Amino acid sequence: MKIIDLTHRIEDSMPVFPGDPPVKLRIESSDADYITSSLSMGMHTGTHIDAPSMHTAVPSPLME
């Protein structure tokens, strides 16, 4: 089976669903030993792998 990766990279400049909040990816603090970061985004950000099941009258598991 051939697998095609449709994943979008999560970054501040990525498009979002109209009305959803923008993506905010921040480095809060860093040191030589660690980085503390935060991520904020709406639920419609990125790739929907369950898109077919989102358009049915009755919610269903991921369609193959």
GROMACS .gro file of C-alpha atoms in nm:
model
   64
    1MET     CA    1   0.000   0.000   0.000
    2LYS     CA    2   0.129   0.344  -0.093
    3ILE     CA    3   0.102   0.604   0.185
    4ILE     CA    4   0.075   0.973   0.094
    5ASP     CA    5   0.153   1.213   0.378
    6LEU     CA    6  -0.085   1.512   0.368
    7THR     CA    7   0.029   1.651   0.702
    8HIS     CA    8   0.070   2.028   0.724
    9ARG     CA    9   0.353   2.172   0.928
   10ILE     CA   10   0.218   2.360   1.232
   11GLU     CA   11   0.348   2.717   1.223
   12ASP     CA   12   0.228   3.071   1.292
   13SER     CA   13   0.171   3.155   0.925
   14MET     CA   14  -0.045   2.852   0.837
   15PRO     CA   15  -0.400   2.909   0.710
   16VAL     CA   16  -0.691   2.847   0.947
   17PHE     CA   17  -1.065   2.795   0.903
   18PRO     CA   18  -1.241   3.134   0.871
   19GLY     CA   19  -1.338   3.256   1.218
   20ASP     CA   20  -1.095   3.026   1.401
   21PRO     CA   21  -0.815   3.181   1.607
   22PRO     CA   22  -0.469   3.205   1.451
   23VAL     CA   23  -0.195   2.957   1.538
   24LYS     CA   24   0.038   3.081   1.811
   25LEU     CA   25   0.358   2.881   1.858
   26ARG     CA   26   0.592   3.048   2.106
   27ILE     CA   27   0.918   2.977   2.285
   28GLU     CA   28   0.843   3.095   2.637
   29SER     CA   29   1.191   3.047   2.779
   30SER     CA   30   1.511   2.866   2.694
   31ASP     CA   31   1.833   2.766   2.854
   32ALA     CA   32   2.130   2.555   2.752
   33ASP     CA   33   1.952   2.249   2.892
   34TYR     CA   34   1.587   2.301   2.795
   35ILE     CA   35   1.325   2.494   2.596
   36THR     CA   36   0.976   2.573   2.727
   37SER     CA   37   0.723   2.640   2.453
   38SER     CA   38   0.348   2.688   2.413
   39LEU     CA   39   0.101   2.613   2.134
   40SER     CA   40  -0.245   2.764   2.086
   41MET     CA   41  -0.473   2.687   1.790
   42GLY     CA   42  -0.834   2.631   1.691
   43MET     CA   43  -0.983   2.288   1.634
   44HIS     CA   44  -0.996   2.332   1.255
   45THR     CA   45  -0.623   2.395   1.214
   46GLY     CA   46  -0.420   2.168   0.987
   47THR     CA   47  -0.514   1.848   0.809
   48HIS     CA   48  -0.842   1.672   0.883
   49ILE     CA   49  -0.788   1.297   0.846
   50ASP     CA   50  -1.150   1.237   0.942
   51ALA     CA   51  -1.300   1.475   0.684
   52PRO     CA   52  -1.541   1.220   0.528
   53SER     CA   53  -1.698   1.139   0.866
   54MET     CA   54  -1.752   1.507   0.942
   55HIS     CA   55  -2.009   1.539   0.662
   56THR     CA   56  -2.246   1.257   0.755
   57ALA     CA   57  -2.574   1.285   0.945
   58VAL     CA   58  -2.456   1.031   1.203
   59PRO     CA   59  -2.098   1.059   1.333
   60SER     CA   60  -1.893   0.758   1.232
   61PRO     CA   61  -1.536   0.636   1.285
   62LEU     CA   62  -1.262   0.713   1.037
   63MET     CA   63  -1.361   0.584   0.695
   64GLU     CA   64  -1.108   0.372   0.513
   0.00000   0.00000   0.00000
